[in-house]
Each structure stands twice: as C-alpha cells, then as structure tokens.
Coordinates of C-alpha atoms and ligand atoms in Angstrom, one line a residue:
Chain G
X1 CA 0.0 0.0 0.0
X2 CA 1.3 3.4 -0.9
X3 CA 2.3 5.5 2.1
X4 CA 1.0 8.8 0.7
X5 CA -1.2 9.4 -2.2
X6 CA -2.9 12.7 -3.2
X7 CA -5.3 13.4 -6.1
X8 CA -5.9 17.1 -7.1
X9 CA -5.3 18.1 -3.5
X10 CA -6.3 21.8 -3.3
X11 CA -6.6 24.4 -0.6
X12 CA -8.0 27.9 -0.9
X13 CA -7.7 30.4 1.9
X14 CA -10.5 32.7 0.8
X15 CA -9.4 33.7 -2.7
X16 CA -5.8 32.7 -2.3
X17 CA -5.0 29.3 -3.8
X18 CA -2.3 28.0 -1.4
X19 CA -2.2 24.4 -2.9
X20 CA -3.3 23.9 -6.4
X21 CA -4.4 20.4 -7.6
X22 CA -1.5 18.5 -6.1
X23 CA -1.2 14.9 -7.2
X24 CA 1.6 12.8 -5.6
X25 CA 2.5 9.3 -4.8
X26 CA 5.1 8.7 -2.1
X27 CA 6.3 5.4 -0.8
X28 CA 9.3 4.0 1.1
X29 CA 11.6 7.0 0.5
X30 CA 12.7 10.4 1.8
X31 CA 10.5 12.6 -0.3
X32 CA 11.1 16.4 -0.2
X33 CA 8.6 19.1 -1.0
X34 CA 11.0 21.8 -2.0
X35 CA 9.9 25.4 -2.5
X36 CA 10.4 29.0 -1.3
X37 CA 8.4 30.6 1.6
X38 CA 4.7 30.8 0.9
X39 CA 4.7 28.1 -1.8
X40 CA 2.2 25.9 0.1
X41 CA 4.5 23.3 1.8
X42 CA 3.0 23.7 5.3
X43 CA -0.5 23.8 4.0
X44 CA 0.1 20.5 2.2
X45 CA 1.5 18.9 5.3
X46 CA -1.4 20.1 7.4
X47 CA -3.9 18.5 5.0
X48 CA -1.9 15.3 5.0
X49 CA -1.8 15.2 8.8
X50 CA -5.5 15.7 9.1
X51 CA -5.1 19.2 10.6
X52 CA -6.7 21.1 7.8
X53 CA -9.6 20.2 5.5
X54 CA -8.8 20.3 1.8
X55 CA -11.0 22.5 -0.4
X56 CA -10.9 19.9 -3.1
X57 CA -9.3 16.6 -3.9
X58 CA -8.3 13.7 -1.8
X59 CA -5.4 12.4 0.2
X60 CA -4.7 9.0 1.7
X61 CA -2.0 7.9 4.2
X62 CA -1.4 4.1 4.2
X63 CA -4.6 3.7 2.3
X64 CA -6.8 5.7 4.8
X65 CA -8.6 8.8 3.7
X66 CA -7.3 11.9 5.5
X67 CA -10.7 13.6 5.4
X68 CA -12.9 10.7 6.5
X69 CA -10.7 8.3 8.4
X70 CA -8.7 10.7 10.4
X71 CA -8.4 8.4 13.4
X72 CA -6.7 5.7 11.4
X73 CA -4.5 8.1 9.6
X74 CA -3.3 9.5 12.9
X75 CA -2.3 6.0 14.1
X76 CA 0.0 5.7 11.1
X77 CA 1.8 9.0 11.1
X78 CA 4.0 11.3 13.2
X79 CA 4.1 15.0 12.6
X80 CA 6.8 17.5 13.6
X81 CA 5.6 21.0 12.8
X82 CA 7.7 23.8 11.4
X83 CA 7.8 25.8 14.7
X84 CA 9.5 23.9 17.5
X85 CA 7.1 23.0 20.3
X86 CA 8.7 21.1 23.2
X87 CA 8.0 21.7 26.9
X88 CA 11.1 23.5 28.3
X89 CA 10.1 23.0 31.9
X90 CA 10.0 19.2 31.4
X91 CA 13.1 17.0 30.9
X92 CA 13.8 15.5 27.6
X93 CA 12.7 12.1 28.9
X94 CA 9.4 13.5 30.3
X95 CA 8.7 15.1 26.9
X96 CA 9.1 11.8 25.1
X97 CA 7.4 9.6 27.7
X98 CA 4.4 11.9 27.5
X99 CA 4.1 11.3 23.8
X100 CA 4.7 7.6 24.1
X101 CA 1.7 7.5 26.6
X102 CA -0.5 9.5 24.2
X103 CA 0.4 7.1 21.4
X104 CA -0.6 4.3 23.7
X105 CA 2.6 2.3 23.2
X106 CA 3.0 -0.9 25.2
X107 CA 6.0 0.2 27.4
X108 CA 6.3 4.0 27.3
X109 CA 9.5 4.3 29.3
X110 CA 11.4 1.7 27.4
X111 CA 10.2 3.0 24.0
X112 CA 11.1 6.5 25.1
X113 CA 14.6 5.4 26.2
X114 CA 15.1 3.8 22.8
X115 CA 14.0 6.8 20.9
X116 CA 16.2 9.1 23.0
X117 CA 19.1 6.8 22.4
X118 CA 18.5 6.8 18.6
X119 CA 18.5 10.6 18.6
X120 CA 21.7 10.6 20.8
X121 CA 20.0 12.3 23.7
X122 CA 20.3 9.6 26.2
X123 CA 23.0 11.3 28.3
X124 CA 21.0 14.5 28.5
X125 CA 17.6 12.9 28.9
X126 CA 17.1 14.0 32.5
X127 CA 18.0 17.6 32.0
X128 CA 15.3 20.2 31.6
X129 CA 14.8 21.0 27.9
X130 CA 15.4 24.7 28.8
X131 CA 19.1 23.8 28.8
X132 CA 19.0 22.2 25.3
X133 CA 20.4 23.8 22.1
X134 CA 18.2 24.3 19.1
X135 CA 19.5 21.2 17.4
X136 CA 18.9 19.1 20.5
X137 CA 15.3 20.3 20.7
X138 CA 14.8 19.3 17.1
X139 CA 16.2 15.9 17.8
X140 CA 13.9 15.7 20.8
X141 CA 11.0 16.4 18.6
X142 CA 12.2 13.6 16.3
X143 CA 12.4 11.3 19.3
X144 CA 8.8 12.2 20.2
X145 CA 7.8 11.4 16.7
X146 CA 9.4 8.1 16.3
X147 CA 8.5 6.7 19.7
X148 CA 5.5 4.8 18.3
X149 CA 7.4 3.7 15.2
X150 CA 5.1 5.4 12.7
X151 CA 4.8 4.2 9.1
X152 CA 5.0 7.8 7.8
X153 CA 6.9 10.7 9.3
X154 CA 6.0 14.3 8.3
X155 CA 8.7 16.8 9.0
X156 CA 8.0 20.5 8.2
X157 CA 11.2 22.3 7.6
X158 CA 13.2 20.2 10.1
X159 CA 16.4 22.2 9.7
X160 CA 15.0 25.7 9.8
X161 CA 17.0 28.0 12.0
X162 CA 19.7 25.5 12.8
X163 CA 23.4 26.0 12.2
X164 CA 25.2 24.0 9.6
X165 CA 26.5 21.2 11.9
X166 CA 23.1 20.7 13.5
X167 CA 21.5 20.5 10.1
X168 CA 23.8 17.9 8.9
X169 CA 23.2 15.9 12.1
X170 CA 19.4 16.1 11.7
X171 CA 19.7 14.8 8.1
X172 CA 21.8 11.9 9.2
X173 CA 19.2 11.0 11.7
X174 CA 16.4 11.3 9.1
X175 CA 18.4 8.9 6.8
X176 CA 18.7 6.5 9.7
X177 CA 14.9 6.5 10.2
X178 CA 14.5 5.9 6.5
X179 CA 16.7 2.8 6.8
X180 CA 14.4 1.6 9.6
X181 CA 11.6 1.4 7.0
X182 CA 9.8 4.7 7.6
X183 CA 8.5 6.8 4.7
X184 CA 9.7 10.4 5.4
X185 CA 7.8 13.3 3.9
X186 CA 9.9 16.4 4.5
X187 CA 9.5 20.0 3.4
X188 CA 12.4 22.4 3.0
X189 CA 13.5 25.5 1.2
X190 CA 17.1 24.5 1.2
X191 CA 17.8 23.2 -2.3
X192 CA 21.3 21.8 -1.3
X193 CA 19.9 19.7 1.5
X194 CA 17.1 18.2 -0.7
X195 CA 19.8 17.4 -3.3
X196 CA 22.1 15.7 -0.9
X197 CA 19.8 13.8 1.4
X198 CA 16.5 13.1 -0.3
X199 CA 15.5 10.2 -2.6
X200 CA 13.0 12.2 -4.6
X201 CA 12.0 15.9 -4.6
X202 CA 9.0 17.8 -5.9
X203 CA 9.6 21.5 -6.7
X204 CA 6.6 23.5 -5.6
X205 CA 5.9 27.1 -6.5
X206 CA 2.7 28.9 -5.7
X207 CA 1.0 25.7 -4.8
X208 CA 1.8 23.8 -8.0
X209 CA 4.3 21.1 -8.6
X210 CA 6.7 22.3 -11.3
X211 CA 9.0 19.3 -11.4
X212 CA 9.3 16.0 -9.6
X213 CA 11.9 13.2 -9.6
X214 CA 15.3 12.1 -8.3
X215 CA 17.6 15.1 -7.8
X216 CA 20.0 13.4 -10.3
X217 CA 17.3 13.0 -12.9
X218 CA 16.1 16.6 -12.5
X219 CA 19.6 17.9 -12.8
X220 CA 20.2 15.8 -15.9
X221 CA 17.4 17.7 -17.6
X222 CA 19.8 20.6 -17.8
X223 CA 23.0 20.4 -20.0
X224 CA 26.3 19.5 -18.5
X225 CA 27.3 23.0 -17.3
X226 CA 25.6 26.0 -15.8
X227 CA 27.0 29.5 -16.4
X228 CA 25.9 32.3 -14.1
X229 CA 26.6 36.0 -14.9
X230 CA 26.2 38.8 -12.4
X231 CA 25.1 41.8 -14.5
X232 CA 23.6 45.3 -14.3
X233 CA 21.5 46.9 -16.9
X234 CA 18.3 46.0 -18.7
X235 CA 18.2 42.2 -19.3
X236 CA 16.1 40.7 -22.1
X237 CA 16.2 36.9 -22.3
X238 CA 18.0 35.4 -25.3
X239 CA 19.5 32.1 -26.5
X240 CA 22.7 31.6 -28.3
X241 CA 22.8 28.6 -30.5
X242 CA 22.7 25.6 -28.2
X243 CA 23.2 27.7 -25.1
X244 CA 19.9 28.0 -23.2
X245 CA 18.8 30.7 -20.9
X246 CA 17.7 29.2 -17.5
X247 CA 16.4 32.1 -15.4
X248 CA 17.2 35.1 -13.4
X249 CA 17.7 35.6 -9.7
X250 CA 18.1 39.2 -8.8
X251 CA 21.2 40.4 -10.7
X252 CA 22.3 36.8 -11.6
X253 CA 21.3 35.4 -14.9
X254 CA 22.0 31.7 -15.6
X255 CA 22.5 29.7 -18.8
X256 CA 23.1 26.1 -19.4
X257 CA 25.4 24.6 -22.1
X258 CA 27.0 21.3 -23.0
X259 CA 30.5 22.9 -22.9
X260 CA 30.6 25.6 -20.3
X261 CA 34.2 26.7 -21.0
X262 CA 33.4 27.5 -24.6
X263 CA 30.1 29.1 -23.7
X264 CA 31.6 31.6 -21.2
X265 CA 33.1 34.0 -23.7
X266 CA 30.1 33.8 -26.0
X267 CA 27.7 34.7 -23.2
X268 CA 29.9 37.5 -22.0
X269 CA 30.1 39.0 -25.5
X270 CA 26.3 38.6 -26.0
X271 CA 25.6 40.3 -22.7
X272 CA 27.9 43.2 -23.5
X273 CA 26.5 43.5 -27.0
X274 CA 23.0 43.8 -25.6
X275 CA 24.1 46.8 -23.5
X276 CA 24.6 45.1 -20.1
X277 CA 27.6 45.4 -17.8
X278 CA 29.1 42.0 -16.8
X279 CA 30.5 42.0 -13.2
X280 CA 31.4 38.4 -12.9
X281 CA 31.0 35.0 -14.5
X282 CA 31.0 31.6 -12.9
X283 CA 30.8 28.0 -14.1
X284 CA 29.4 25.1 -12.2
X285 CA 27.7 21.8 -12.5
X286 CA 23.9 21.9 -12.3
X287 CA 22.3 22.1 -8.8
X288 CA 18.7 22.0 -7.8
X289 CA 18.8 25.8 -7.6
X290 CA 19.4 25.8 -11.3
X291 CA 16.6 23.2 -11.8
X292 CA 14.3 25.5 -9.8
X293 CA 15.3 28.5 -11.9
X294 CA 14.6 26.5 -15.0
X295 CA 11.1 25.3 -14.0
X296 CA 10.0 28.4 -12.1
X297 CA 11.7 31.1 -14.2
X298 CA 12.8 33.3 -11.4
X299 CA 13.6 32.2 -7.9
X300 CA 12.9 35.5 -6.1
X301 CA 9.5 36.2 -4.6
X302 CA 7.2 38.3 -6.7
X303 CA 7.8 42.0 -6.0
X304 CA 6.2 44.1 -8.6
X305 CA 3.8 43.9 -11.5
X306 CA 6.7 44.1 -13.9
X307 CA 8.3 41.2 -12.3
X308 CA 5.1 39.2 -12.9
X309 CA 5.0 40.2 -16.5
X310 CA 8.6 39.2 -17.0
X311 CA 7.7 35.8 -15.7
X312 CA 4.7 35.4 -17.9
X313 CA 6.8 36.4 -20.9
X314 CA 9.4 33.8 -20.0
X315 CA 6.8 31.1 -19.8
X316 CA 5.5 32.0 -23.2
X317 CA 8.9 31.6 -24.7
X318 CA 9.2 28.0 -23.7
Chain J
X1 CA -9.9 8.2 28.9
X2 CA -6.2 7.7 29.7
X3 CA -5.3 10.5 27.4
X4 CA -7.1 13.0 29.6
X5 CA -4.9 11.9 32.5
X6 CA -1.7 12.3 30.5
X7 CA -2.6 15.7 29.2
X8 CA -3.5 16.7 32.8
X9 CA -0.3 15.3 34.1
X10 CA 1.8 17.4 31.7
X11 CA 0.1 20.7 32.9
X12 CA 0.4 19.7 36.5
X13 CA 4.1 19.0 36.4
X14 CA 4.7 22.2 34.4
X15 CA 2.7 24.2 37.0
X16 CA 4.3 22.6 40.0
X17 CA 7.7 23.5 38.6
X18 CA 6.9 27.2 38.1
X19 CA 6.8 28.3 41.7
X20 CA 6.2 32.0 41.0
X21 CA 2.9 31.2 39.3
X22 CA 1.7 29.1 42.2
X23 CA 2.4 31.9 44.6
X24 CA 0.9 34.7 42.6
X25 CA -2.3 32.8 42.1
X26 CA -2.7 32.4 45.8
X27 CA -1.7 35.9 47.0
X28 CA -4.7 37.7 45.8
X29 CA -7.4 35.6 47.4
X30 CA -5.3 35.2 50.6
X31 CA -5.0 39.0 50.8
X32 CA -8.7 39.4 50.4
X33 CA -9.4 36.9 53.0
X34 CA -7.0 38.4 55.5
X35 CA -7.7 42.1 54.9
X36 CA -11.4 42.0 54.1
X37 CA -12.3 39.2 56.5
X38 CA -10.4 40.5 59.5
X39 CA -9.8 44.2 59.0
X40 CA -12.8 45.6 57.2
X41 CA -14.8 47.9 59.6
X42 CA -18.1 47.2 57.9
X43 CA -19.8 44.0 59.3
X44 CA -23.0 42.7 58.0
X45 CA -23.1 39.5 60.1
X46 CA -21.7 38.2 63.3
X47 CA -18.7 36.3 62.1
X48 CA -17.7 38.2 58.9
X49 CA -14.9 35.7 58.3
X50 CA -17.4 32.9 58.1
X51 CA -19.5 35.0 55.8
X52 CA -16.8 36.0 53.5
X53 CA -14.8 32.7 53.3
X54 CA -17.3 31.0 50.8
X55 CA -17.0 34.1 48.5
X56 CA -13.2 34.0 48.6
X57 CA -13.2 30.2 47.9
X58 CA -15.4 30.7 44.9
X59 CA -13.3 33.7 43.8
X60 CA -10.2 31.5 44.0
X61 CA -11.8 28.9 41.8
X62 CA -13.0 31.7 39.4
X63 CA -9.5 33.3 39.1
X64 CA -7.8 30.0 38.6
X65 CA -10.3 28.8 36.0
X66 CA -10.3 31.9 34.0
X67 CA -6.5 32.1 34.0
X68 CA -6.5 28.5 33.1
X69 CA -7.9 29.2 29.7
X70 CA -4.7 30.9 28.7
X71 CA -3.0 27.5 29.0
X72 CA -4.9 26.2 25.9
X73 CA -4.4 29.6 24.2
X74 CA -0.6 29.2 24.6
X75 CA -0.7 25.6 23.5
X76 CA -2.5 26.9 20.4
X77 CA -0.1 29.8 19.7
X78 CA 3.1 27.8 20.4
X79 CA 2.1 24.9 18.1
X80 CA 1.6 22.3 20.8
X81 CA -2.1 22.0 19.9
X82 CA -1.4 21.1 16.4
X83 CA 1.1 18.4 17.5
X84 CA -1.6 17.0 19.9
X85 CA -4.3 17.1 17.3
X86 CA -2.1 14.9 15.0
X87 CA -1.9 12.2 17.7
X88 CA -4.1 9.1 17.7
X89 CA -5.5 9.9 21.2
X90 CA -9.1 11.2 20.8
X91 CA -8.9 14.9 20.3
X92 CA -11.5 15.9 22.9
X93 CA -9.0 14.5 25.5
X94 CA -7.0 17.6 25.0
X95 CA -9.9 19.7 26.2
X96 CA -11.0 17.4 29.1
X97 CA -7.4 17.2 30.2
X98 CA -7.2 21.0 30.4
X99 CA -10.5 21.2 32.3
X100 CA -9.4 18.5 34.7
X101 CA -6.1 20.2 35.4
X102 CA -7.6 23.6 35.8
X103 CA -10.2 22.2 38.2
X104 CA -7.6 20.3 40.2
X105 CA -5.4 23.3 40.5
X106 CA -8.3 25.4 41.6
X107 CA -9.2 22.8 44.3
X108 CA -5.6 22.8 45.5
X109 CA -5.6 26.6 45.8
X110 CA -9.0 26.6 47.5
X111 CA -7.8 24.1 50.0
X112 CA -4.9 26.5 50.9
X113 CA -7.5 29.3 51.3
X114 CA -9.7 27.1 53.5
X115 CA -6.7 26.3 55.7
X116 CA -5.8 29.9 56.1
X117 CA -9.4 30.7 56.9
X118 CA -9.5 28.1 59.7
X119 CA -6.2 29.3 61.0
X120 CA -7.4 32.9 61.4
X121 CA -10.7 31.9 63.0
X122 CA -13.3 30.5 60.7
X123 CA -15.7 28.0 62.2
X124 CA -14.6 24.3 61.7
X125 CA -17.2 22.2 59.9
X126 CA -17.9 18.4 59.7
X127 CA -16.1 16.2 57.1
X128 CA -19.5 15.8 55.3
X129 CA -19.9 19.6 55.0
X130 CA -16.4 19.9 53.7
X131 CA -17.1 17.2 51.2
X132 CA -20.2 19.1 50.0
X133 CA -18.1 22.3 49.7
X134 CA -15.6 20.5 47.5
X135 CA -18.4 19.1 45.3
X136 CA -19.7 22.6 44.8
X137 CA -16.3 24.0 44.1
X138 CA -15.5 21.3 41.6
X139 CA -18.9 21.8 39.7
X140 CA -18.1 25.5 39.7
X141 CA -14.6 24.9 38.5
X142 CA -15.7 22.7 35.6
X143 CA -18.3 25.4 34.6
X144 CA -15.8 28.2 34.4
X145 CA -12.8 26.3 33.1
X146 CA -15.0 25.0 30.3
X147 CA -16.0 28.6 29.6
X148 CA -12.4 29.8 29.7
X149 CA -11.1 27.1 27.4
X150 CA -13.9 27.8 24.9
X151 CA -12.9 31.5 25.0
X152 CA -9.2 30.5 24.5
X153 CA -10.1 28.8 21.3
X154 CA -11.2 32.1 19.8
X155 CA -8.5 34.4 21.3
X156 CA -5.0 34.5 19.8
X157 CA -2.9 36.8 22.0
X158 CA -2.2 37.1 25.7
X159 CA -3.2 40.8 26.2
X160 CA -6.7 40.2 24.7
X161 CA -7.1 37.2 26.9
X162 CA -6.1 39.1 30.0
X163 CA -8.5 41.8 29.1
X164 CA -11.4 39.4 28.5
X165 CA -10.5 37.7 31.8
X166 CA -10.8 40.9 33.8
X167 CA -13.9 41.9 31.9
X168 CA -15.6 38.7 33.0
X169 CA -14.2 38.2 36.5
X170 CA -14.5 41.7 38.0
X171 CA -18.3 42.3 37.4
X172 CA -19.0 38.7 38.2
X173 CA -17.3 39.0 41.6
X174 CA -18.7 42.4 42.6
X175 CA -22.2 41.6 41.3
X176 CA -22.5 38.5 43.5
X177 CA -23.3 37.7 47.0
X178 CA -19.6 37.3 47.8
X179 CA -19.1 40.5 49.9
X180 CA -22.5 41.3 51.3
X181 CA -25.8 39.5 52.0
X182 CA -28.7 40.2 49.6
X183 CA -30.6 42.1 52.4
X184 CA -28.1 45.0 52.3
X185 CA -27.8 45.2 48.5
X186 CA -29.5 47.9 46.4
X187 CA -32.4 46.3 44.6
X188 CA -30.8 46.5 41.1
X189 CA -27.8 44.8 42.4
X190 CA -29.8 42.2 44.1
X191 CA -31.5 41.1 40.9
X192 CA -28.2 40.7 39.1
X193 CA -26.6 38.9 42.0
X194 CA -29.5 36.4 42.2
X195 CA -28.9 35.1 38.7
X196 CA -25.1 35.2 38.9
X197 CA -23.6 31.7 38.8
X198 CA -21.0 32.9 41.3
X199 CA -23.8 33.5 43.8
X200 CA -25.2 30.0 43.2
X201 CA -21.9 28.6 44.4
X202 CA -21.4 31.1 47.2
X203 CA -24.9 30.7 48.5
X204 CA -24.6 26.9 48.3
X205 CA -21.4 26.9 50.4
X206 CA -23.0 29.2 52.9
X207 CA -26.0 26.9 53.3
X208 CA -23.7 24.0 53.8
X209 CA -22.1 26.0 56.6
X210 CA -25.5 26.4 58.1
X211 CA -26.1 22.7 58.0
X212 CA -28.4 22.6 55.0
X213 CA -28.0 20.6 51.8
X214 CA -28.3 23.0 48.9
X215 CA -29.6 20.6 46.2
X216 CA -31.2 23.4 44.1
X217 CA -28.0 25.4 43.6
X218 CA -25.9 22.3 43.1
X219 CA -28.3 21.1 40.5
X220 CA -28.1 24.5 38.8
X221 CA -24.3 24.4 38.7
X222 CA -24.4 20.8 37.4
X223 CA -26.7 21.7 34.6
X224 CA -25.0 24.9 33.5
X225 CA -21.6 23.1 33.8
X226 CA -22.9 20.3 31.5
X227 CA -24.2 22.8 29.0
X228 CA -20.9 24.7 28.9
X229 CA -19.1 21.4 28.3
X230 CA -21.3 20.5 25.4
X231 CA -20.8 23.9 23.8
X232 CA -17.1 23.7 24.5
X233 CA -16.7 20.3 22.8
X234 CA -18.9 21.5 19.9
X235 CA -16.8 24.7 19.3
X236 CA -13.6 22.6 19.6
X237 CA -14.8 20.1 17.0
X238 CA -15.8 22.9 14.6
X239 CA -12.5 24.6 14.9
X240 CA -10.2 21.6 14.6
X241 CA -11.6 19.5 11.7
Ligands
ADP1 N1 -4.3 30.4 7.8 C1 -4.0 31.0 6.6 N2 -4.9 32.0 6.2 C2 -4.7 32.6 5.0 N3 -3.6 32.4 4.2 C3 -2.7 31.5 4.6 C4 -2.9 30.8 5.9 N4 -1.8 29.9 6.0 C5 -1.0 30.1 4.9 N5 -1.6 31.1 4.1 C6 -1.0 31.5 2.8 O1 -0.9 30.4 2.0 C7 0.3 30.4 1.2 C8 1.1 29.1 1.5 O2 1.5 29.1 2.8 P1 2.3 28.0 3.5 O3 1.7 26.7 3.2 O4 2.5 28.3 4.9 O5 3.7 28.0 2.7 P2 5.2 27.5 3.1 O6 5.0 26.5 4.2 O7 5.6 26.8 1.8 O8 6.0 28.6 3.5 C9 1.0 31.7 1.6 O9 0.7 32.6 0.6 C10 0.4 32.0 2.9 O10 0.4 33.4 3.1
MG2 MG1 6.0 26.4 6.0

C-alpha cells in the first residue's frame, strides 16, 4: 500500500490558492517538498496530517482517507511542525514519555529510552529542555515522533533556523529513520539539502508542482554546465545557438550549455553586445537551484507587476 | 480516557515547577481573606470571616479557572495544539485534560485558602460539610474552566485574553453575594446577584455552613456546567476539523 497518495489536493484560503491540484504518490523513501516561503508546503503537510480540511481533492495515508478516516491516519503518522514545540520545563525524557503514553505504546518508558538513544540524547535525557540547544530540541521532537514507530513521518522544515553542523546531524538521523523502514515526507526551502539527502524531490511554486523526480534526474534535464553571470542593466532573455537561458535571480542570470568553457566568452560577449555590464561570471555543475530556476523562471519572490509580466513572458517563450 | 490523564499530568508537572505562578495565584485571594475578612470595619453579620470565606473560595476557583484558559491559548499559539491534534489519542481528551487540570489546580488553591481561613478563626465544619463544599467548588470549576477554554479557542494573544478575563471576573465577583448579603444590596444589584452563577456557588457553600443541603444550587451548577461542556466540545470540534 502506498504510504501517501494525493489526487488534485487543493486548498483555498479565501481567494488565495495555497495548494493547487497537487497529485503525488510517495512510498518508502525520503520525499522532499521543495519550495520558497509561501509556496504551500506547510498547507500541504497540514492537510496530509488531518489538521486542515482540503477545499478539493483527496489524500490518503497508508490507504486511509485523510478527510474521513482521520483516526486511522493519525495512528500511522507522526508529525513534527515547522515551529518547534517542546516543553522547556520538562526534561527530555518527560517530553518523550508523555508522547509515548498518548500514542498508547506498550511500554512508554522503554520506548522513550530507545527513541532518545537513537537521537543521541540519552545522556542529557534527565536535563530540563530549557538547557538544550536548538539542534537538540529538534532531535527531541524527532524522538517524540518516532516513539510509536510510525509508518509515515511528516517533517515540516526540520532544519529551519539551525546551524550547519546541527542541520547535517538532523539529516543523518532522518536517513537513519528511513533505513528503519519509515517513509519520510519532508519540506524544505534549502535546495542543497534536498539534493544531498532526499531520494526524490518535488519542486513546488505557488501551490503547484513544477518538477518531480530524483535530484539526479532533475539535474540531468539541464545540460552539463551552468554559467551564471552577475550583471547590471536591462536584461532581455535570449538564447545563443545551443546555449539555453535558464532564469534570473536578482542580478544573476543563468544559462546552461554542453560545454561551459566555450560558452563563457560567448555569453559575456552577447551580454555586453546587448548593453549590459558584466561584473562576474561563474561556471558550475547543475544544482537543484538551477533546476528550480529552469522550471519556475525566477527564484525570487514576486515583487512588482513588472516582475510578474517578466515571468509570464518567460513562460510563453518556452 | 487515559489520554485525559496524560494531558492533565503534563500541565500539573509544568505548573508545579513554576513556583512563581503558584504563589501569585494564591496571593490575591489570601490577601482578600485576611484584609477584608479581618480588617474591614463594615460588618453585615456576626462572624464576617465565616460570611466571606465562601466568597473567597469561589473567587479563587474563578480566578484559577479563567486564568487556566490561557494554557490552551498558549498551546495553540506555540504549536503544541497542532502536535496534539495529530496524535491518535481522541482529540477531545486535550480539552478534558485541560479542564481537569484547571479544576484540580483550583481545588488545591481553594484548600490552601480554606486552611488559612480556619487558621485565622473560621468555624470548623464536619467532614461531610467539607465534602459538599468540594463538590460545589468542583462543579463551579468545571463550569468556568469550560467557559475559559472555549474562549481561549477564539483568542490569539495574551493581552486580549487578560482583558477578557478581567472583563468577566470583575463584574461577576462584585455583582455577586460574595461580599454582602442580599438584604443590604440595592435592589438593582440584588436582581443581578441572584442570577449570577457565582452567587449559586457562594450561597450553596453558605447553606452548607448552616447545616443545609443546597440541592437546588448544586443542580443549577451541574446543569450549567454540563451545557458549557457540550458547547465547548462542539466549538472545539468545529475549529479543529
Ligand atoms: N491560515 C491562513 N490563512 C490565510 N492564508 C494562509 C494561511 N496559511 C497560509 N496562508 C497562505 O498560503 C500560502 C502558502 O503558505 P504555506 O503553506 O505556509 O507556505 P510554506 O510552508 O511553503 O511557506 C502563503 O501565501 C500564505 O500566506
Ligand atoms: Mg511552511
């Protein structure tokens, strides 16, 4: 049975369409919903965890309907929300035992001890959470979530606000859970993390999925190299032979080409010929950022009407 | 059912560890009891302490219950509520756990007030009478903690909550039979005080002190408490689907 399935899952907040006909199938993997702030990630997770009723469409978790079989769905999942919520006046162990009891596990204390050990919190388990660092609190939330060995784990931006080392550690733990057989549905706006640690990603923008697949496959849709130029001046998108324009992020414009070294001078010349000033050029292998740029057109948040028009124009060109 | 207990346990442990909160919630009623009961020059009855103790007991429950609603509000604002709602434990347990904790806490505080009252000269009653007083206080606590948690579902910030809290508790307390008998009230005040649920509880405790069994008032508290719980669960269900 598929862990998570959605068909045309849609949520309107008044007139605003936060999630737009999302259809997904996730099973036995670390699946990342990747997108900038406000793209609809949290809204999607809330619908899947039975905390929000969809306007339209259906979602199932382990075969149970999220809208009509909420009780069964909640038995199968664990949910760690975007904003950390652990009781700082309780100890780490108390926090986890409390959840173990609410999940109704057979031996709350033993299960809690195991979960704390997996999250490497055993030696600090009896300290008040007040004394924990941000990364430890996140791990404590993971311990709470895995104490009943859920089939599906929902993590909403698990690395938000953590430093680099703590993030890496969280991801290592998520991989560990995956290897224990859990399906992990995670949201993030960090492209590099999704790239490194997730089996499959869906790029979401304004509530719609723009691309979905293994990071490697997605990157392979671009050509071998990506060239990014930092420019000033009026930019009008163009293509040069086999060199393809990818998108623009503030003053950076990106292109993709089979042979980046040869493309560099061509791009520089073309930019200058079109009246722009080129400040720097760089060459790198495709990243998910580039994929995002390619499918969304521009990775900065909409600012002005012109910006919108620019994007519409880009879409038409494709 | 077990879930209710676990939710209650969490709040109880958190409360017991925050000593300042325990003390501040007790100071106001204790001050009232000592200064009003012993020092006020106006006396409506023979033993004013015996007269005023029921009012202070009920006031303690009221303050504790209304303040208790903010617990659910904070759980909501800080994201705990969403975590709890995603758990397999029946969702209403969250609500009943809160009401149970708030009522237990109120009873603990009322007990302290009762001990202080006895210490400074209130008449000692029989165990059966104290039993009845506790039943009345618990019914009253459920009524008002149910009301407060329902309010908390609608309110999203602490200042508004505190304002609403004062807006409810002040008039309720002063427009009740807490401080003076009906016979000395102006008539407009008497008609308000007679239908004030605070007066039901206060009058009931006073009749217990006089050796009566106030079935009428207890029944009223039971019925209003039940109605509030039904509304509370309904509001909660509507808000959390
Ligand atoms: N409760 C709400 N009421 C109205 N609009 C909302 C609400 N929650 C989110 N939104 C809007 O829906 C969109 C998607 O939000 P969200 O799902 O939180 O995005 P993300 O988690 O990707 O940052 C945003 O434009 C946000 O402003
Ligand atoms: Mg979010």
